Amino acid sequence: MSDEGFDITAYKMAAEALPHDYLCFLNTFSEIESDGWLRKLHDHASWADIGIARATASLESVRESMKSMSKAVWLCVQGIPYDPLIVERWGHEILRFAPHWLARRPPSLYRRARRPAGRVLALKLFALRPPSRQEVEDHFEIVCAKRGAIYAKLPSFPNPHIRTNAFMMRRPVFLEVLPPTLGTKEDCLEFESGHTSMTNSIVQRGLHAVVVGDDARAYHSSEWSSSKTFRSGAQENILVSDNRTRAFETMLPAGKKLYEHWTWHGSDNPA
């Protein structure tokens, strides 16, 4: 099978080729964390009223969290003074996209920083004088409007959605909820967490989307935040981990608190 495209593209190709009643999808970041994980997923996916059983899910608005994260990285690229609190909250992302700021190197007139969407941009510092807070806000809104279209159409919080890795469902249902096109990053984001997401399509069919834990219990959306799976507790109840769950484990406490609030409370400023 070709490795081109995105995870969902490969899932679609597999679903069209395989004759099985139930399909379980994992990507290359998946690591099994629970004995009997496949049976646990199937035990719930096989219920008549369950449309999908998954190892992790979220209420996060990717539009809101990506904008906030992008702003923190962008300000570091602009050369704001080093601040330990920023490191505690945003160090994981700054290390990826603005490592020079963590090293406290003298800012130059131009910096190159990797955007969350993966592209490299040349960002110009404000010249000659420090900008006011309002100028920073106004300038960032302009940058976000130009560069953030990929996230702009996604729902606000709360946005219940199953994360599209390590999930099981009936093959006919999966083929029914697939969108007509999956050729772009926008298509895949919409399928996972957009207004017409796989989760919303399943719920509209009168079916439930559940998270299954290592404890073999199915958690409905009202219980996801307490399931101790994705960004919940120490994630000790997770069936299958991935790059996102492992990244959460390596964050400093303030960063974990921030991401947990994004995921389950929609707040940028956890108490």
GROMACS .gro file of C-alpha atoms in nm:
model
  271
    1MET     CA    1   0.000   0.000   0.000
    2SER     CA    2   0.126   0.347  -0.086
    3ASP     CA    3   0.257   0.563   0.199
    4GLU     CA    4   0.144   0.884   0.030
    5GLY     CA    5  -0.108   1.120   0.183
    6PHE     CA    6  -0.234   1.132   0.542
    7ASP     CA    7  -0.336   0.866   0.794
    8ILE     CA    8  -0.701   0.890   0.692
    9THR     CA    9  -0.608   0.832   0.328
   10ALA     CA   10  -0.439   0.505   0.422
   11TYR     CA   11  -0.736   0.408   0.641
   12LYS     CA   12  -0.970   0.468   0.348
   13MET     CA   13  -0.761   0.253   0.114
   14ALA     CA   14  -0.751  -0.028   0.370
   15ALA     CA   15  -1.125  -0.012   0.437
   16GLU     CA   16  -1.203  -0.031   0.067
   17ALA     CA   17  -0.971  -0.329   0.020
   18LEU     CA   18  -1.051  -0.540   0.327
   19PRO     CA   19  -1.370  -0.748   0.355
   20HIS     CA   20  -1.386  -0.770   0.736
   21ASP     CA   21  -1.689  -0.660   0.938
   22TYR     CA   22  -1.479  -0.461   1.188
   23LEU     CA   23  -1.166  -0.258   1.125
   24CYS     CA   24  -0.913  -0.121   1.372
   25PHE     CA   25  -0.680   0.159   1.266
   26LEU     CA   26  -0.345   0.260   1.414
   27ASN     CA   27  -0.072   0.485   1.281
   28THR     CA   28   0.306   0.461   1.303
   29PHE     CA   29   0.316   0.653   1.633
   30SER     CA   30   0.103   0.393   1.812
   31GLU     CA   31   0.240   0.195   2.105
   32ILE     CA   32   0.031  -0.072   2.276
   33GLU     CA   33  -0.004  -0.004   2.650
   34SER     CA   34  -0.261  -0.263   2.758
   35ASP     CA   35  -0.287  -0.640   2.746
   36GLY     CA   36  -0.594  -0.750   2.554
   37TRP     CA   37  -0.636  -0.402   2.401
   38LEU     CA   38  -0.790  -0.531   2.077
   39ARG     CA   39  -1.046  -0.744   2.258
   40LYS     CA   40  -1.136  -0.451   2.483
   41LEU     CA   41  -1.205  -0.231   2.182
   42HIS     CA   42  -1.406  -0.501   2.006
   43ASP     CA   43  -1.613  -0.581   2.314
   44HIS     CA   44  -1.760  -0.231   2.293
   45ALA     CA   45  -1.743  -0.163   1.918
   46SER     CA   46  -1.963  -0.469   1.863
   47TRP     CA   47  -2.254  -0.325   2.061
   48ALA     CA   48  -2.542  -0.226   1.832
   49ASP     CA   49  -2.558   0.134   1.960
   50ILE     CA   50  -2.181   0.198   1.950
   51GLY     CA   51  -2.053   0.358   1.632
   52ILE     CA   52  -1.686   0.379   1.727
   53ALA     CA   53  -1.463   0.265   2.013
   54ARG     CA   54  -1.140   0.454   2.060
   55ALA     CA   55  -0.839   0.471   2.290
   56THR     CA   56  -0.850   0.852   2.322
   57ALA     CA   57  -1.080   1.147   2.257
   58SER     CA   58  -1.097   1.520   2.327
   59LEU     CA   59  -1.325   1.821   2.369
   60GLU     CA   60  -1.053   2.053   2.242
   61SER     CA   61  -1.110   2.329   1.991
   62VAL     CA   62  -0.803   2.297   1.772
   63ARG     CA   63  -0.881   2.642   1.633
   64GLU     CA   64  -0.851   2.804   1.975
   65SER     CA   65  -0.557   2.604   2.109
   66MET     CA   66  -0.349   2.637   1.793
   67LYS     CA   67  -0.405   3.012   1.787
   68SER     CA   68  -0.289   3.044   2.148
   69MET     CA   69   0.012   2.820   2.098
   70SER     CA   70   0.105   2.998   1.776
   71LYS     CA   71   0.090   3.332   1.953
   72ALA     CA   72   0.329   3.219   2.227
   73VAL     CA   73   0.579   3.088   1.972
   74TRP     CA   74   0.539   3.395   1.753
   75LEU     CA   75   0.613   3.630   2.043
   76CYS     CA   76   0.929   3.435   2.124
   77VAL     CA   77   1.035   3.462   1.761
   78GLN     CA   78   0.983   3.838   1.787
   79GLY     CA   79   1.240   3.848   2.067
   80ILE     CA   80   1.035   3.911   2.381
   81PRO     CA   81   1.237   3.895   2.706
   82TYR     CA   82   1.308   3.550   2.843
   83ASP     CA   83   1.039   3.452   3.094
   84PRO     CA   84   1.051   3.129   3.302
   85LEU     CA   85   0.670   3.118   3.320
   86ILE     CA   86   0.650   3.110   2.942
   87VAL     CA   87   0.901   2.823   2.944
   88GLU     CA   88   0.695   2.631   3.200
   89ARG     CA   89   0.378   2.662   2.996
   90TRP     CA   90   0.503   2.662   2.639
   91GLY     CA   91   0.852   2.512   2.656
   92HIS     CA   92   0.756   2.197   2.466
   93GLU     CA   93   0.634   2.393   2.163
   94ILE     CA   94   0.901   2.664   2.185
   95LEU     CA   95   1.169   2.394   2.181
   96ARG     CA   96   1.027   2.274   1.850
   97PHE     CA   97   0.962   2.606   1.680
   98ALA     CA   98   1.180   2.872   1.849
   99PRO     CA   99   1.472   2.695   2.020
  100HIS     CA  100   1.694   3.002   1.983
  101TRP     CA  101   1.470   3.185   2.232
  102LEU     CA  102   1.524   2.913   2.494
  103ALA     CA  103   1.897   2.958   2.445
  104ARG     CA  104   1.845   3.332   2.505
  105ARG     CA  105   2.042   3.428   2.198
  106PRO     CA  106   2.039   3.799   2.105
  107PRO     CA  107   1.748   3.857   1.867
  108SER     CA  108   1.831   3.949   1.510
  109LEU     CA  109   1.615   4.155   1.279
  110TYR     CA  110   1.479   3.846   1.111
  111ARG     CA  111   1.402   3.505   1.249
  112ARG     CA  112   1.291   3.192   1.074
  113ALA     CA  113   1.043   2.980   1.266
  114ARG     CA  114   0.849   2.669   1.185
  115ARG     CA  115   0.476   2.720   1.194
  116PRO     CA  116   0.255   2.465   1.371
  117ALA     CA  117   0.129   2.360   1.029
  118GLY     CA  118   0.489   2.270   0.942
  119ARG     CA  119   0.590   2.546   0.701
  120VAL     CA  120   0.883   2.779   0.747
  121LEU     CA  121   0.816   3.150   0.758
  122ALA     CA  122   1.034   3.457   0.774
  123LEU     CA  123   0.897   3.677   1.053
  124LYS     CA  124   1.013   4.037   1.084
  125LEU     CA  125   1.076   4.191   1.423
  126PHE     CA  126   0.920   4.518   1.514
  127ALA     CA  127   1.180   4.777   1.427
  128LEU     CA  128   1.350   5.043   1.640
  129ARG     CA  129   1.117   5.050   1.941
  130PRO     CA  130   0.933   4.792   2.151
  131PRO     CA  131   0.569   4.765   2.042
  132SER     CA  132   0.282   4.830   2.276
  133ARG     CA  133   0.068   4.540   2.388
  134GLN     CA  134  -0.213   4.653   2.159
  135GLU     CA  135   0.026   4.671   1.864
  136VAL     CA  136   0.136   4.316   1.937
  137GLU     CA  137  -0.226   4.201   1.952
  138ASP     CA  138  -0.318   4.382   1.630
  139HIS     CA  139  -0.014   4.256   1.440
  140PHE     CA  140  -0.068   3.898   1.553
  141GLU     CA  141  -0.433   3.909   1.443
  142ILE     CA  142  -0.315   4.010   1.095
  143VAL     CA  143  -0.060   3.727   1.086
  144CYS     CA  144  -0.316   3.479   1.217
  145ALA     CA  145  -0.574   3.584   0.958
  146LYS     CA  146  -0.323   3.530   0.678
  147ARG     CA  147  -0.167   3.210   0.804
  148GLY     CA  148  -0.434   3.044   1.016
  149ALA     CA  149  -0.701   2.968   0.757
  150ILE     CA  150  -0.638   2.596   0.801
  151TYR     CA  151  -0.782   2.618   1.155
  152ALA     CA  152  -1.024   2.910   1.121
  153LYS     CA  153  -1.328   2.702   1.023
  154LEU     CA  154  -1.297   2.447   1.302
  155PRO     CA  155  -1.552   2.449   1.588
  156SER     CA  156  -1.510   2.633   1.914
  157PHE     CA  157  -1.497   2.461   2.253
  158PRO     CA  158  -1.647   2.221   2.351
  159ASN     CA  159  -1.581   2.010   2.045
  160PRO     CA  160  -1.625   1.639   2.132
  161HIS     CA  161  -1.434   1.424   1.886
  162ILE     CA  162  -1.264   1.089   1.871
  163ARG     CA  163  -0.896   1.118   1.785
  164THR     CA  164  -0.826   0.933   1.461
  165ASN     CA  165  -0.573   0.681   1.584
  166ALA     CA  166  -0.629   0.346   1.756
  167PHE     CA  167  -1.001   0.320   1.693
  168MET     CA  168  -1.234   0.037   1.591
  169MET     CA  169  -1.565   0.048   1.409
  170ARG     CA  170  -1.781  -0.140   1.164
  171ARG     CA  171  -1.645  -0.123   0.813
  172PRO     CA  172  -1.976  -0.015   0.651
  173VAL     CA  173  -2.017   0.272   0.899
  174PHE     CA  174  -1.661   0.391   0.841
  175LEU     CA  175  -1.711   0.394   0.465
  176GLU     CA  176  -2.040   0.581   0.507
  177VAL     CA  177  -1.890   0.864   0.713
  178LEU     CA  178  -1.584   0.918   0.494
  179PRO     CA  179  -1.588   1.255   0.314
  180PRO     CA  180  -1.569   1.264  -0.067
  181THR     CA  181  -1.217   1.410  -0.061
  182LEU     CA  182  -0.922   1.368   0.175
  183GLY     CA  183  -0.649   1.533  -0.026
  184THR     CA  184  -0.544   1.818   0.204
  185LYS     CA  185  -0.453   1.888   0.565
  186GLU     CA  186  -0.776   2.087   0.592
  187ASP     CA  187  -0.978   1.783   0.480
  188CYS     CA  188  -0.817   1.563   0.745
  189LEU     CA  189  -0.859   1.820   1.023
  190GLU     CA  190  -1.224   1.857   0.930
  191PHE     CA  191  -1.270   1.479   0.935
  192GLU     CA  192  -1.117   1.447   1.282
  193SER     CA  193  -1.243   1.756   1.462
  194GLY     CA  194  -1.449   1.973   1.227
  195HIS     CA  195  -1.820   2.048   1.210
  196THR     CA  196  -1.868   1.742   0.987
  197SER     CA  197  -1.623   1.523   1.179
  198MET     CA  198  -1.640   1.146   1.187
  199THR     CA  199  -1.764   1.170   1.547
  200ASN     CA  200  -2.047   1.409   1.457
  201SER     CA  201  -2.144   1.193   1.160
  202ILE     CA  202  -2.163   0.887   1.384
  203VAL     CA  203  -2.370   1.067   1.648
  204GLN     CA  204  -2.608   1.195   1.381
  205ARG     CA  205  -2.675   0.832   1.292
  206GLY     CA  206  -2.797   0.769   1.646
  207LEU     CA  207  -2.479   0.591   1.752
  208HIS     CA  208  -2.237   0.656   2.038
  209ALA     CA  209  -1.867   0.737   2.028
  210VAL     CA  210  -1.688   0.592   2.330
  211VAL     CA  211  -1.340   0.581   2.473
  212VAL     CA  212  -1.226   0.244   2.605
  213GLY     CA  213  -0.974   0.231   2.886
  214ASP     CA  214  -0.727  -0.025   3.010
  215ASP     CA  215  -0.993  -0.104   3.271
  216ALA     CA  216  -1.209  -0.238   2.982
  217ARG     CA  217  -1.477   0.020   3.056
  218ALA     CA  218  -1.643   0.236   2.789
  219TYR     CA  219  -1.654   0.609   2.862
  220HIS     CA  220  -1.911   0.833   2.697
  221SER     CA  221  -1.829   1.194   2.612
  222SER     CA  222  -1.948   1.327   2.948
  223GLU     CA  223  -1.693   1.096   3.115
  224TRP     CA  224  -1.394   1.142   2.884
  225SER     CA  225  -1.227   1.401   3.104
  226SER     CA  226  -1.220   1.161   3.401
  227SER     CA  227  -1.121   0.851   3.202
  228LYS     CA  228  -0.748   0.891   3.279
  229THR     CA  229  -0.667   0.841   2.913
  230PHE     CA  230  -0.580   1.141   2.690
  231ARG     CA  231  -0.445   1.435   2.896
  232SER     CA  232  -0.638   1.308   3.195
  233GLY     CA  233  -0.466   1.226   3.523
  234ALA     CA  234  -0.141   1.047   3.451
  235GLN     CA  235  -0.297   0.885   3.141
  236GLU     CA  236  -0.260   0.557   3.331
  237ASN     CA  237  -0.578   0.407   3.184
  238ILE     CA  238  -0.478   0.438   2.819
  239LEU     CA  239  -0.496   0.143   2.578
  240VAL     CA  240  -0.269   0.277   2.303
  241SER     CA  241  -0.033   0.573   2.331
  242ASP     CA  242   0.094   0.793   2.050
  243ASN     CA  243   0.318   1.094   1.993
  244ARG     CA  244   0.063   1.332   2.148
  245THR     CA  245   0.016   1.135   2.468
  246ARG     CA  246   0.391   1.088   2.503
  247ALA     CA  247   0.453   1.459   2.447
  248PHE     CA  248   0.209   1.535   2.729
  249GLU     CA  249   0.407   1.309   2.962
  250THR     CA  250   0.727   1.507   2.903
  251MET     CA  251   0.577   1.852   2.967
  252LEU     CA  252   0.648   2.057   3.276
  253PRO     CA  253   0.359   2.075   3.528
  254ALA     CA  254   0.241   2.417   3.407
  255GLY     CA  255   0.239   2.294   3.048
  256LYS     CA  256   0.043   1.983   3.141
  257LYS     CA  257  -0.210   2.196   3.325
  258LEU     CA  258  -0.250   2.424   3.024
  259TYR     CA  259  -0.300   2.140   2.776
  260GLU     CA  260  -0.537   1.960   3.010
  261HIS     CA  261  -0.749   2.276   3.031
  262TRP     CA  262  -0.747   2.315   2.655
  263THR     CA  263  -0.862   1.958   2.616
  264TRP     CA  264  -1.132   1.943   2.882
  265HIS     CA  265  -1.216   2.299   2.992
  266GLY     CA  266  -1.132   2.523   2.696
  267SER     CA  267  -0.940   2.774   2.908
  268ASP     CA  268  -0.608   2.935   2.823
  269ASN     CA  269  -0.556   3.043   3.182
  270PRO     CA  270  -0.592   2.750   3.421
  271ALA     CA  271  -0.603   2.852   3.783
   0.00000   0.00000   0.00000
